[in-house]
């Protein structure tokens, strides 16, 4: 036992109606639950036995039960706040159908899977056709599925506090209520995307003994790190609480309740703190230091959680960036936790939605059934590879950890003649000047030689960039990487950014002296790229966010910088030599 101790362009995405799913998911010939039958997974991979008749994946393991009508129920949280739930249960023959039944025999109890977020309205929380269709998928396989409206949203009371400690306590209290319900086996899991993919991290941070597994999809593990990494600020930073969530997602509440919540302390605190941190990059505000601190869950999970994690994240997700889980995956493994991960080349999306991206994982629903059967029911069933990651050419690879623990680092010197070579060949200085709102005035472009053999660049690319700032207040440096084909085509690979006032990396402000050179120790967002022989890498250095992270707030004080292209400025590529392909094949 281990010790106990975030769309419109600017919001974390809400579940939406998934269409007319319920009729297709009803069972006719029920499988004997004592004889659980699974398709051979190796055969399913080899022959691509997936159901592709929908615009999303479908489990291929036979279902067990029909579904009972949903029940909308309210519980009371730790401080008396009412929390609204939508509850979906299987129709188990011979078992009570009423939630309030006096007694539930052991064979009538089920594990519970919860999705918790701000997007459930009083009219939708009892609707099973949500995205993902968790109730439609999982209830026929012997699970109770619960949708929870966080405080200040839907039919729940209180203020919309945007991931506050109160909200976290609500989630924890709900997990406990579900674990102790008379119809529950005491095994609870959580799933969800975006905000709903963040609440599982909240629950895990509390170390709740009923929480056995979480499936965060594009979840936020650290709010300030998402909004303000390396001293930069994205445009949601100053408005995330008061505009995006308080204004938008008190949508299910009565008008008087919405008006009352405007005076909520957390809304005022979020408004002040977001504005300050956006302007300075500093996570602390006098008297309000805890605002960001309570919205960081990585360390508490490492200290407190005893369950497992099945992490799903898009490597092109610039709403909730992939650094929310990479390289943290390896820390989770090192702490003794069981971790499975699916990291694909999609954005803020589910892995199996044809309307969200082309590289559909048709096996995902089946994998979820198997994962929950293993983690919540204790069934010994194959759940597939530990970690699968997709490269920028849409090939899937199997990993034991991510990034790989045996990376080989290849250094490329940045030369003044626009080349990148193994050794520094042409030293000199270049001016980097791009005042706010005036893009592409003085950007720097460098290109490597052709690779003589195939190369897998995997994880977080590093760059040491020697710069001399012209101001003491810092300014942004932004870089992008491209795969250059032999015919000259460019395929975008990844990006990284920094305010040079934080040139040591991380979130500790440094001292800058105008005219004095520093080494900006930069790191890219996680990326996965396979470059065949004959390809090159191109590096583009800028001051404003002009690529996928075009939502970055410009720094008005950014002044010209001198970039020293000499032996001190290098690009460091993380190379893996393990070329084990995933068994997954498209139908």
Coordinates of C-alpha atoms in Angstrom, one line a residue:
X1 CA 0.0 0.0 0.0
X2 CA 1.4 3.4 -1.0
X3 CA 1.2 6.2 1.5
X4 CA -1.9 8.4 1.6
X5 CA -1.0 11.8 2.1
X6 CA -8.7 22.5 -18.9
X7 CA -14.7 24.5 -26.9
X8 CA -15.4 27.1 -28.5
X9 CA -11.9 28.1 -29.5
X10 CA -11.3 29.0 -25.9
X11 CA -13.1 26.4 -23.8
X12 CA -12.5 22.8 -22.8
X13 CA -15.0 20.8 -24.9
X14 CA -18.3 19.7 -23.7
X15 CA -20.0 16.4 -24.2
X16 CA -22.6 16.7 -27.0
X17 CA -25.4 14.6 -28.2
X18 CA -24.1 11.6 -30.1
X19 CA -27.2 11.0 -32.2
X20 CA -29.6 8.2 -32.2
X21 CA -27.5 5.6 -30.5
X22 CA -29.9 3.9 -28.0
X23 CA -31.8 1.6 -30.4
X24 CA -28.6 0.1 -31.8
X25 CA -27.2 -0.7 -28.4
X26 CA -30.2 -2.7 -27.0
X27 CA -29.5 -6.3 -26.5
X28 CA -31.6 -9.2 -27.7
X29 CA -29.8 -12.4 -26.9
X30 CA -28.3 -11.9 -23.5
X31 CA -25.0 -13.6 -22.7
X32 CA -24.8 -15.6 -19.5
X33 CA -22.8 -13.3 -17.2
X34 CA -21.1 -16.3 -15.6
X35 CA -19.6 -17.2 -18.9
X36 CA -18.0 -13.9 -20.1
X37 CA -16.9 -14.3 -23.7
X38 CA -14.3 -12.1 -25.3
X39 CA -13.1 -12.1 -28.8
X40 CA -9.5 -13.2 -29.1
X41 CA -7.7 -9.8 -29.1
X42 CA -4.7 -11.0 -31.2
X43 CA -7.2 -12.3 -33.9
X44 CA -9.2 -9.1 -33.7
X45 CA -6.1 -7.0 -34.3
X46 CA -4.8 -9.3 -37.1
X47 CA -8.2 -9.5 -38.9
X48 CA -9.4 -6.0 -38.0
X49 CA -12.7 -7.3 -36.6
X50 CA -14.0 -3.9 -35.6
X51 CA -17.5 -2.6 -36.1
X52 CA -17.2 0.3 -38.5
X53 CA -21.0 0.8 -39.2
X54 CA -21.2 3.9 -37.0
X55 CA -19.2 7.1 -36.9
X56 CA -17.6 5.9 -33.6
X57 CA -16.3 2.6 -32.3
X58 CA -18.5 -0.1 -30.8
X59 CA -17.5 -2.9 -28.4
X60 CA -17.3 -6.3 -30.1
X61 CA -17.5 -8.3 -26.8
X62 CA -21.1 -9.5 -26.5
X63 CA -23.3 -7.4 -24.1
X64 CA -25.0 -8.9 -21.0
X65 CA -28.0 -6.8 -20.2
X66 CA -30.6 -4.3 -21.3
X67 CA -30.7 -0.8 -19.7
X68 CA -33.1 0.5 -17.2
X69 CA -34.6 4.0 -17.6
X70 CA -32.3 6.7 -16.3
X71 CA -32.9 8.3 -12.8
X72 CA -32.1 11.9 -12.0
X73 CA -31.0 12.1 -8.3
X74 CA -29.5 14.7 -6.0
X75 CA -27.0 14.1 -3.3
X76 CA -25.7 16.5 -0.6
X77 CA -22.0 17.3 -0.8
X78 CA -19.6 17.9 2.1
X79 CA -20.8 21.5 2.8
X80 CA -24.5 20.9 2.1
X81 CA -24.4 21.9 -1.6
X82 CA -26.8 19.8 -3.7
X83 CA -25.1 17.9 -6.5
X84 CA -27.2 16.5 -9.4
X85 CA -26.6 13.1 -10.9
X86 CA -27.9 11.2 -13.9
X87 CA -27.8 7.4 -13.1
X88 CA -28.0 4.6 -15.7
X89 CA -28.2 1.0 -14.5
X90 CA -28.3 -2.4 -16.1
X91 CA -31.5 -4.5 -16.0
X92 CA -30.2 -7.5 -14.3
X93 CA -32.8 -10.3 -14.3
X94 CA -34.2 -10.9 -10.8
X95 CA -32.8 -7.7 -9.3
X96 CA -34.5 -4.6 -8.0
X97 CA -35.1 -1.9 -10.6
X98 CA -35.7 0.8 -8.0
X99 CA -32.6 2.8 -6.8
X100 CA -34.3 3.1 -3.4
X101 CA -34.8 -0.7 -2.9
X102 CA -34.2 -1.8 0.7
X103 CA -31.7 -4.5 -0.3
X104 CA -29.6 -5.5 -3.2
X105 CA -28.2 -9.1 -3.3
X106 CA -24.5 -9.4 -4.2
X107 CA -25.3 -10.6 -7.7
X108 CA -27.3 -7.3 -8.3
X109 CA -24.5 -5.0 -7.4
X110 CA -22.3 -3.4 -10.1
X111 CA -19.2 -1.4 -10.4
X112 CA -19.7 2.3 -11.2
X113 CA -18.3 4.6 -13.9
X114 CA -18.7 8.3 -13.5
X115 CA -18.3 11.3 -15.9
X116 CA -18.2 14.6 -14.0
X117 CA -18.2 18.1 -15.6
X118 CA -19.9 21.4 -16.1
X119 CA -21.7 20.6 -19.3
X120 CA -24.7 18.7 -18.1
X121 CA -28.0 20.6 -18.0
X122 CA -31.1 19.5 -16.2
X123 CA -32.5 18.4 -19.6
X124 CA -29.4 16.4 -20.7
X125 CA -28.1 14.8 -17.5
X126 CA -30.6 12.0 -17.8
X127 CA -29.9 11.5 -21.6
X128 CA -27.8 8.5 -22.5
X129 CA -26.9 9.7 -26.0
X130 CA -23.9 11.8 -24.9
X131 CA -20.4 11.9 -26.4
X132 CA -18.8 9.6 -25.5
X133 CA -21.8 7.2 -25.2
X134 CA -20.6 5.8 -22.0
X135 CA -24.0 4.6 -20.7
X136 CA -24.8 3.0 -24.1
X137 CA -21.4 1.2 -24.2
X138 CA -21.0 0.2 -20.6
X139 CA -24.4 -0.4 -19.0
X140 CA -25.0 -3.5 -21.1
X141 CA -21.7 -4.9 -19.9
X142 CA -22.8 -4.8 -16.2
X143 CA -21.9 -1.2 -15.1
X144 CA -23.8 1.6 -13.5
X145 CA -22.9 4.8 -15.3
X146 CA -23.3 8.2 -13.6
X147 CA -23.1 11.7 -15.0
X148 CA -22.4 14.4 -12.4
X149 CA -23.0 18.2 -12.9
X150 CA -20.3 20.0 -11.0
X151 CA -21.3 22.8 -8.5
X152 CA -22.7 25.9 -10.1
X153 CA -23.8 24.1 -13.3
X154 CA -26.8 22.2 -14.4
X155 CA -29.1 21.3 -11.6
X156 CA -26.3 21.4 -8.9
X157 CA -26.2 24.2 -6.4
X158 CA -23.4 26.6 -5.5
X159 CA -21.0 28.7 -7.6
X160 CA -19.2 27.7 -10.8
X161 CA -15.8 27.7 -9.2
X162 CA -13.7 26.3 -12.1
X163 CA -11.9 23.3 -10.6
X164 CA -11.7 24.8 -7.1
X165 CA -11.0 22.9 -3.9
X166 CA -14.7 22.9 -3.2
X167 CA -15.4 21.3 -6.5
X168 CA -12.7 18.7 -5.9
X169 CA -14.3 17.9 -2.6
X170 CA -17.6 17.5 -4.4
X171 CA -16.1 15.0 -6.8
X172 CA -14.5 13.1 -3.9
X173 CA -17.7 13.1 -1.9
X174 CA -19.6 11.7 -5.0
X175 CA -17.1 9.0 -5.5
X176 CA -17.6 8.0 -1.9
X177 CA -21.4 8.1 -2.2
X178 CA -21.2 5.8 -5.3
X179 CA -18.8 3.5 -3.6
X180 CA -21.1 3.1 -0.6
X181 CA -24.4 2.9 -2.5
X182 CA -26.3 -0.3 -1.8
X183 CA -26.3 -1.3 -5.5
X184 CA -22.5 -0.7 -5.9
X185 CA -19.7 -3.2 -5.6
X186 CA -17.6 -0.4 -4.1
X187 CA -15.4 -0.2 -7.3
X188 CA -15.6 3.2 -9.0
X189 CA -14.0 4.4 -12.2
X190 CA -14.0 7.8 -13.9
X191 CA -13.9 8.8 -17.5
X192 CA -14.3 12.0 -19.5
X193 CA -12.8 14.4 -22.0
X194 CA -11.4 17.9 -21.4
X195 CA -13.0 19.4 -18.2
X196 CA -14.6 16.0 -17.7
X197 CA -11.1 14.5 -18.3
X198 CA -9.8 16.7 -15.5
X199 CA -12.2 15.8 -12.8
X200 CA -10.7 12.2 -12.7
X201 CA -7.4 13.7 -11.8
X202 CA -9.1 15.7 -9.0
X203 CA -10.5 12.5 -7.6
X204 CA -7.3 10.6 -7.9
X205 CA -5.4 13.4 -6.0
X206 CA -7.6 12.7 -2.9
X207 CA -6.6 9.0 -2.8
X208 CA -10.3 7.9 -2.4
X209 CA -10.2 4.2 -1.7
X210 CA -13.3 3.5 -3.8
X211 CA -11.6 5.0 -6.9
X212 CA -9.9 2.1 -8.7
X213 CA -9.2 3.5 -12.2
X214 CA -9.5 6.7 -14.2
X215 CA -9.6 7.2 -18.0
X216 CA -8.8 10.9 -18.5
X217 CA -9.2 12.0 -22.2
X218 CA -7.4 15.3 -22.9
X219 CA -7.5 16.0 -19.2
X220 CA -5.6 18.9 -17.4
X221 CA -3.2 17.7 -14.8
X222 CA -1.9 21.2 -13.9
X223 CA -3.9 24.3 -14.7
X224 CA -1.2 27.0 -14.4
X225 CA 1.2 24.8 -16.4
X226 CA -1.3 24.6 -19.2
X227 CA -2.1 28.4 -19.2
X228 CA 1.3 29.9 -18.4
X229 CA 4.2 27.5 -19.2
X230 CA 7.7 28.9 -19.1
X231 CA 6.4 32.4 -18.4
X232 CA 4.2 32.7 -21.4
X233 CA 0.5 33.2 -21.4
X234 CA -2.2 31.9 -23.7
X235 CA -5.3 34.0 -24.3
X236 CA -7.6 32.1 -22.0
X237 CA -5.4 32.9 -19.0
X238 CA -7.0 36.2 -17.9
X239 CA -10.6 35.1 -18.7
X240 CA -10.8 31.4 -18.0
X241 CA -12.8 31.6 -14.8
X242 CA -14.9 34.8 -15.0
X243 CA -15.7 34.8 -18.7
X244 CA -15.3 31.3 -20.1
X245 CA -16.7 29.1 -17.3
X246 CA -18.7 31.3 -14.9
X247 CA -20.5 33.1 -17.7
X248 CA -20.9 30.2 -20.1
X249 CA -21.6 27.2 -18.0
X250 CA -24.0 28.4 -15.3
X251 CA -26.3 27.6 -18.2
X252 CA -28.6 25.2 -16.4
X253 CA -29.2 27.3 -13.3
X254 CA -32.1 29.5 -12.5
X255 CA -31.4 33.2 -13.3
X256 CA -31.5 34.2 -9.6
X257 CA -28.9 31.5 -8.8
X258 CA -26.7 32.7 -11.7
X259 CA -26.8 36.3 -10.4
X260 CA -26.0 35.2 -6.9
X261 CA -23.0 33.2 -8.0
X262 CA -21.4 36.4 -9.5
X263 CA -20.3 37.5 -6.0
X264 CA -18.6 34.1 -5.5
X265 CA -15.2 34.5 -3.9
X266 CA -13.6 32.1 -6.4
X267 CA -14.8 34.1 -9.4
X268 CA -13.3 37.3 -8.0
X269 CA -10.1 35.5 -7.1
X270 CA -9.8 33.9 -10.5
X271 CA -10.3 37.2 -12.3
X272 CA -7.5 38.9 -10.4
X273 CA -5.1 36.0 -10.4
X274 CA -5.6 35.2 -14.1
X275 CA -5.0 38.8 -15.1
X276 CA -1.8 39.1 -13.0
X277 CA -0.3 35.8 -14.1
X278 CA -1.1 36.5 -17.8
X279 CA 0.8 39.9 -17.6
X280 CA 3.8 38.6 -15.6
X281 CA 4.0 34.8 -16.0
X282 CA 4.2 34.7 -12.2
X283 CA 1.9 32.0 -10.7
X284 CA 1.7 33.8 -7.3
X285 CA -0.4 36.7 -6.2
X286 CA -0.1 38.2 -2.7
X287 CA -2.8 36.7 -0.5
X288 CA -4.0 34.4 -3.3
X289 CA -1.2 31.9 -3.8
X290 CA -3.5 29.0 -3.3
X291 CA -5.6 29.8 -6.4
X292 CA -3.2 28.0 -8.7
X293 CA -1.7 25.6 -6.1
X294 CA -5.0 23.8 -5.5
X295 CA -5.4 23.4 -9.3
X296 CA -2.2 21.3 -9.6
X297 CA -2.7 17.5 -9.2
X298 CA 0.4 15.8 -10.4
X299 CA 2.2 15.5 -7.0
X300 CA -0.9 14.7 -5.0
X301 CA -1.7 11.9 -7.4
X302 CA 1.8 10.5 -7.1
X303 CA 1.5 10.7 -3.3
X304 CA -2.1 9.5 -2.7
X305 CA -3.5 7.5 -5.5
X306 CA -3.5 3.7 -5.5
X307 CA -5.5 3.0 -8.6
X308 CA -4.7 2.7 -12.3
X309 CA -4.8 5.1 -15.3
X310 CA -5.7 4.7 -18.9
X311 CA -4.6 8.0 -20.5
X312 CA -5.8 9.2 -23.9
X313 CA -4.4 12.4 -25.3
X314 CA -4.0 14.0 -28.7
X315 CA -0.4 14.9 -29.7
X316 CA -1.9 17.8 -31.7
X317 CA -4.1 19.0 -28.9
X318 CA -3.5 22.7 -28.4
X319 CA -6.5 23.2 -26.2
X320 CA -5.2 20.9 -23.5
X321 CA -1.6 20.4 -24.5
X322 CA 0.1 17.0 -24.5
X323 CA 2.6 18.1 -21.9
X324 CA -0.3 17.6 -19.4
X325 CA 0.6 13.9 -19.5
X326 CA 4.0 13.6 -21.1
X327 CA 6.6 13.0 -19.6
X328 CA 4.5 12.6 -16.4
X329 CA 3.4 9.2 -17.6
X330 CA 6.9 7.9 -16.6
X331 CA 6.7 9.5 -13.2
X332 CA 3.3 7.7 -12.7
X333 CA 5.0 4.4 -13.6
X334 CA 7.9 5.1 -11.4
X335 CA 5.6 5.6 -8.4
X336 CA 4.3 2.1 -8.9
X337 CA 1.0 2.9 -10.7
X338 CA -0.4 0.9 -13.5
X339 CA -0.6 3.1 -16.6
X340 CA -1.9 2.5 -20.1
X341 CA -1.8 5.2 -22.7
X342 CA -3.1 6.0 -26.2
X343 CA -1.4 9.0 -27.8
X344 CA -2.6 9.9 -31.3
X345 CA -2.0 12.5 -33.9
X346 CA -5.3 14.3 -33.3
X347 CA -6.4 17.4 -31.6
X348 CA -8.9 17.9 -28.7
X349 CA -10.7 14.8 -29.7
X350 CA -11.8 11.3 -28.9
X351 CA -9.7 8.6 -30.6
X352 CA -12.6 7.0 -32.4
X353 CA -14.7 9.9 -33.9
X354 CA -14.7 10.0 -37.7
X355 CA -16.2 13.6 -37.6
X356 CA -13.2 14.8 -35.5
X357 CA -10.2 13.2 -37.4
X358 CA -9.4 10.6 -40.0
X359 CA -7.1 8.3 -38.1
X360 CA -9.9 6.5 -36.2
X361 CA -9.1 4.0 -33.6
X362 CA -12.0 1.5 -34.2
X363 CA -10.8 -0.7 -31.3
X364 CA -11.3 2.0 -28.6
X365 CA -14.7 1.0 -27.3
X366 CA -13.7 -2.6 -27.0
X367 CA -10.5 -1.6 -25.2
X368 CA -12.6 0.4 -22.7
X369 CA -14.8 -2.5 -21.9
X370 CA -11.8 -4.7 -21.4
X371 CA -10.0 -2.1 -19.3
X372 CA -13.0 -1.6 -17.0
X373 CA -13.6 -5.3 -16.7
X374 CA -10.0 -5.8 -15.7
X375 CA -9.8 -2.8 -13.3
X376 CA -13.3 -2.7 -11.8
X377 CA -14.3 -6.4 -12.0
X378 CA -10.9 -8.0 -11.6
X379 CA -11.3 -10.1 -14.7
X380 CA -8.0 -11.4 -16.3
X381 CA -8.5 -10.1 -19.8
X382 CA -6.1 -8.8 -22.5
X383 CA -6.3 -5.0 -22.7
X384 CA -3.7 -4.6 -25.4
X385 CA -0.3 -2.8 -25.4
X386 CA 0.8 -0.7 -22.5
X387 CA 1.5 2.5 -24.5
X388 CA 0.7 3.2 -28.1
X389 CA 1.8 6.4 -29.8
X390 CA 1.1 7.6 -33.3
X391 CA 3.8 9.4 -35.4
X392 CA 3.1 12.3 -37.7
X393 CA 2.8 10.0 -40.7
X394 CA 0.0 8.0 -38.9
X395 CA 1.9 4.9 -38.0
X396 CA 1.4 3.4 -34.5
X397 CA 4.2 2.2 -32.3
X398 CA 4.3 0.2 -29.0
X399 CA 6.2 1.6 -26.1
X400 CA 6.8 0.4 -22.5
X401 CA 7.1 4.0 -21.3
X402 CA 6.8 7.4 -22.8
X403 CA 9.1 9.0 -23.6
X404 CA 11.4 6.0 -24.0
X405 CA 13.9 5.6 -21.1
X406 CA 16.8 4.7 -23.4
X407 CA 16.7 7.7 -25.7
X408 CA 19.8 8.6 -27.7
X409 CA 20.3 12.3 -28.0
X410 CA 21.5 13.7 -31.3
X411 CA 22.8 17.3 -31.2
X412 CA 22.7 19.6 -34.2
X413 CA 24.6 22.8 -34.0
X414 CA 22.7 25.9 -35.2
X415 CA 24.9 27.7 -37.8
X416 CA 24.8 31.3 -39.0
X417 CA 24.6 30.2 -42.6
X418 CA 21.1 28.6 -42.0
X419 CA 22.3 25.1 -41.6
X420 CA 22.2 22.6 -38.7
X421 CA 25.1 20.2 -38.6
X422 CA 26.7 17.7 -36.2
X423 CA 29.5 20.2 -35.4
X424 CA 29.4 24.0 -35.3
X425 CA 30.6 25.2 -38.7
X426 CA 29.6 28.8 -39.3
X427 CA 29.4 31.1 -36.2
X428 CA 27.7 34.4 -36.2
X429 CA 24.9 36.5 -34.8
X430 CA 21.3 36.9 -36.1
X431 CA 18.7 39.5 -35.1
X432 CA 15.4 38.2 -33.8
X433 CA 12.9 41.0 -34.0
X434 CA 9.2 40.6 -34.1
X435 CA 7.3 43.3 -32.2
X436 CA 3.8 42.5 -31.0
X437 CA 1.3 42.3 -33.7
X438 CA 3.9 42.5 -36.5
X439 CA 4.7 38.9 -37.4
X440 CA 7.5 37.5 -39.5
X441 CA 9.7 40.6 -39.5
X442 CA 12.9 38.9 -38.4
X443 CA 12.5 35.2 -38.0
X444 CA 15.4 32.7 -38.2
X445 CA 15.1 29.5 -40.4
X446 CA 17.7 26.7 -40.3
X447 CA 17.7 23.3 -42.1
X448 CA 19.6 20.1 -41.3
X449 CA 21.4 17.9 -43.8
X450 CA 19.6 14.8 -45.1
X451 CA 19.3 11.9 -42.8
X452 CA 21.2 8.9 -44.1
X453 CA 18.9 6.4 -42.4
X454 CA 15.4 6.4 -40.9
X455 CA 15.0 8.4 -37.6
X456 CA 12.3 8.3 -35.0
X457 CA 12.2 11.6 -33.1
X458 CA 10.2 10.8 -29.9
X459 CA 9.3 12.8 -26.9
X460 CA 10.5 16.3 -26.0
X461 CA 13.0 18.0 -28.3
X462 CA 15.4 20.4 -26.5
X463 CA 17.0 23.5 -27.7
X464 CA 19.7 25.6 -26.0
X465 CA 19.5 29.0 -27.6
X466 CA 22.1 31.7 -26.7
X467 CA 20.4 35.1 -26.8
X468 CA 21.2 38.6 -25.8
X469 CA 18.0 40.5 -24.8
X470 CA 17.6 44.2 -25.3
X471 CA 15.3 44.6 -22.3
X472 CA 15.2 43.4 -18.7
X473 CA 11.5 42.5 -18.8
X474 CA 11.8 39.4 -21.0
X475 CA 10.0 38.4 -24.2
X476 CA 8.8 35.4 -26.0
X477 CA 10.8 33.0 -28.1
X478 CA 8.8 30.5 -30.2
X479 CA 10.1 27.6 -32.4
X480 CA 8.6 25.2 -34.8
X481 CA 10.0 22.0 -36.3
X482 CA 9.2 20.6 -39.8
X483 CA 9.9 17.4 -41.6
X484 CA 11.2 18.4 -45.1
X485 CA 10.6 15.8 -47.8
X486 CA 13.1 15.2 -50.7
X487 CA 10.7 17.1 -53.0
X488 CA 10.7 20.1 -50.7
X489 CA 7.3 19.6 -49.1
X490 CA 7.2 20.5 -45.4
X491 CA 5.3 18.5 -42.8
X492 CA 4.8 20.2 -39.4
X493 CA 6.2 18.2 -36.5
X494 CA 6.0 20.2 -33.3
X495 CA 6.6 23.4 -31.4
X496 CA 8.0 25.0 -28.2
X497 CA 7.9 28.4 -26.5
X498 CA 9.5 30.4 -23.6
X499 CA 9.6 33.9 -22.1
X500 CA 13.4 34.4 -21.8
X501 CA 12.8 35.9 -18.4
X502 CA 12.4 32.2 -17.4
X503 CA 15.4 31.1 -19.4
X504 CA 16.4 28.3 -17.0
X505 CA 13.2 26.5 -17.9
X506 CA 10.2 25.9 -15.6
X507 CA 8.4 28.7 -13.8
X508 CA 11.1 30.5 -11.7
X509 CA 11.7 34.0 -12.9
X510 CA 15.3 34.9 -13.6
X511 CA 17.2 38.1 -13.8
X512 CA 18.0 39.6 -17.3
X513 CA 20.5 42.3 -18.0
X514 CA 20.2 44.1 -21.3
X515 CA 23.2 43.3 -23.5
X516 CA 24.2 40.3 -21.4
X517 CA 23.8 36.9 -23.1
X518 CA 21.9 34.0 -21.5
X519 CA 21.2 30.4 -22.6
X520 CA 17.4 29.9 -23.0
X521 CA 16.9 26.2 -22.2
X522 CA 13.9 25.4 -24.2
X523 CA 11.8 22.2 -24.7
X524 CA 9.2 21.3 -27.2
X525 CA 5.7 20.0 -26.6
X526 CA 5.7 16.2 -26.8
X527 CA 6.0 15.1 -30.4
X528 CA 6.4 11.8 -32.4
X529 CA 7.8 11.9 -35.9
X530 CA 9.3 9.2 -38.2
X531 CA 11.7 10.6 -40.8
X532 CA 12.7 8.3 -43.6
X533 CA 16.2 8.4 -45.1
X534 CA 16.6 11.4 -47.3
X535 CA 14.5 13.7 -45.2
X536 CA 15.6 16.8 -43.3
X537 CA 14.5 18.8 -40.3
X538 CA 13.8 22.5 -40.5
X539 CA 13.8 24.8 -37.4
X540 CA 12.0 28.1 -37.5
X541 CA 12.6 30.6 -34.6
X542 CA 10.2 33.5 -34.0
X543 CA 9.1 35.8 -31.3
X544 CA 5.3 35.6 -31.8
X545 CA 3.2 32.5 -31.8
X546 CA 2.4 32.0 -35.5
X547 CA 1.8 28.2 -35.8
X548 CA -0.5 25.9 -34.0
X549 CA -0.2 27.9 -30.7
X550 CA -1.4 31.1 -32.3
X551 CA -3.5 31.7 -29.2
X552 CA -0.5 32.9 -27.3
X553 CA -0.7 36.4 -25.8
X554 CA 2.0 38.7 -27.3
X555 CA 4.3 40.3 -24.9
X556 CA 4.2 44.1 -25.5
X557 CA 7.6 44.5 -23.9
X558 CA 9.3 42.0 -26.3
X559 CA 12.2 43.8 -27.8
X560 CA 14.7 42.6 -30.4
X561 CA 17.1 39.9 -29.3
X562 CA 20.5 38.9 -30.7
X563 CA 20.7 35.1 -31.3
X564 CA 24.2 33.8 -31.2
X565 CA 24.5 30.9 -33.7
X566 CA 27.7 29.4 -32.4
X567 CA 28.7 26.3 -30.5
X568 CA 26.4 27.3 -27.6
X569 CA 23.2 27.2 -29.6
X570 CA 22.1 23.6 -30.3
X571 CA 19.0 21.5 -31.2
X572 CA 18.8 18.2 -29.3
X573 CA 16.8 15.4 -30.9
X574 CA 15.5 12.5 -28.7
X575 CA 16.0 9.4 -30.9
X576 CA 14.5 6.0 -30.2
X577 CA 15.8 2.8 -31.8
X578 CA 12.9 0.6 -30.9
X579 CA 10.7 0.2 -34.0
X580 CA 8.0 -2.1 -32.6
X581 CA 4.8 -1.5 -34.5
X582 CA 1.4 -1.6 -32.8
X583 CA -0.7 -4.7 -33.6
X584 CA -3.7 -2.4 -34.5
X585 CA -4.7 -2.3 -38.2
X586 CA -7.4 -0.2 -39.8
X587 CA -10.4 -2.3 -41.1

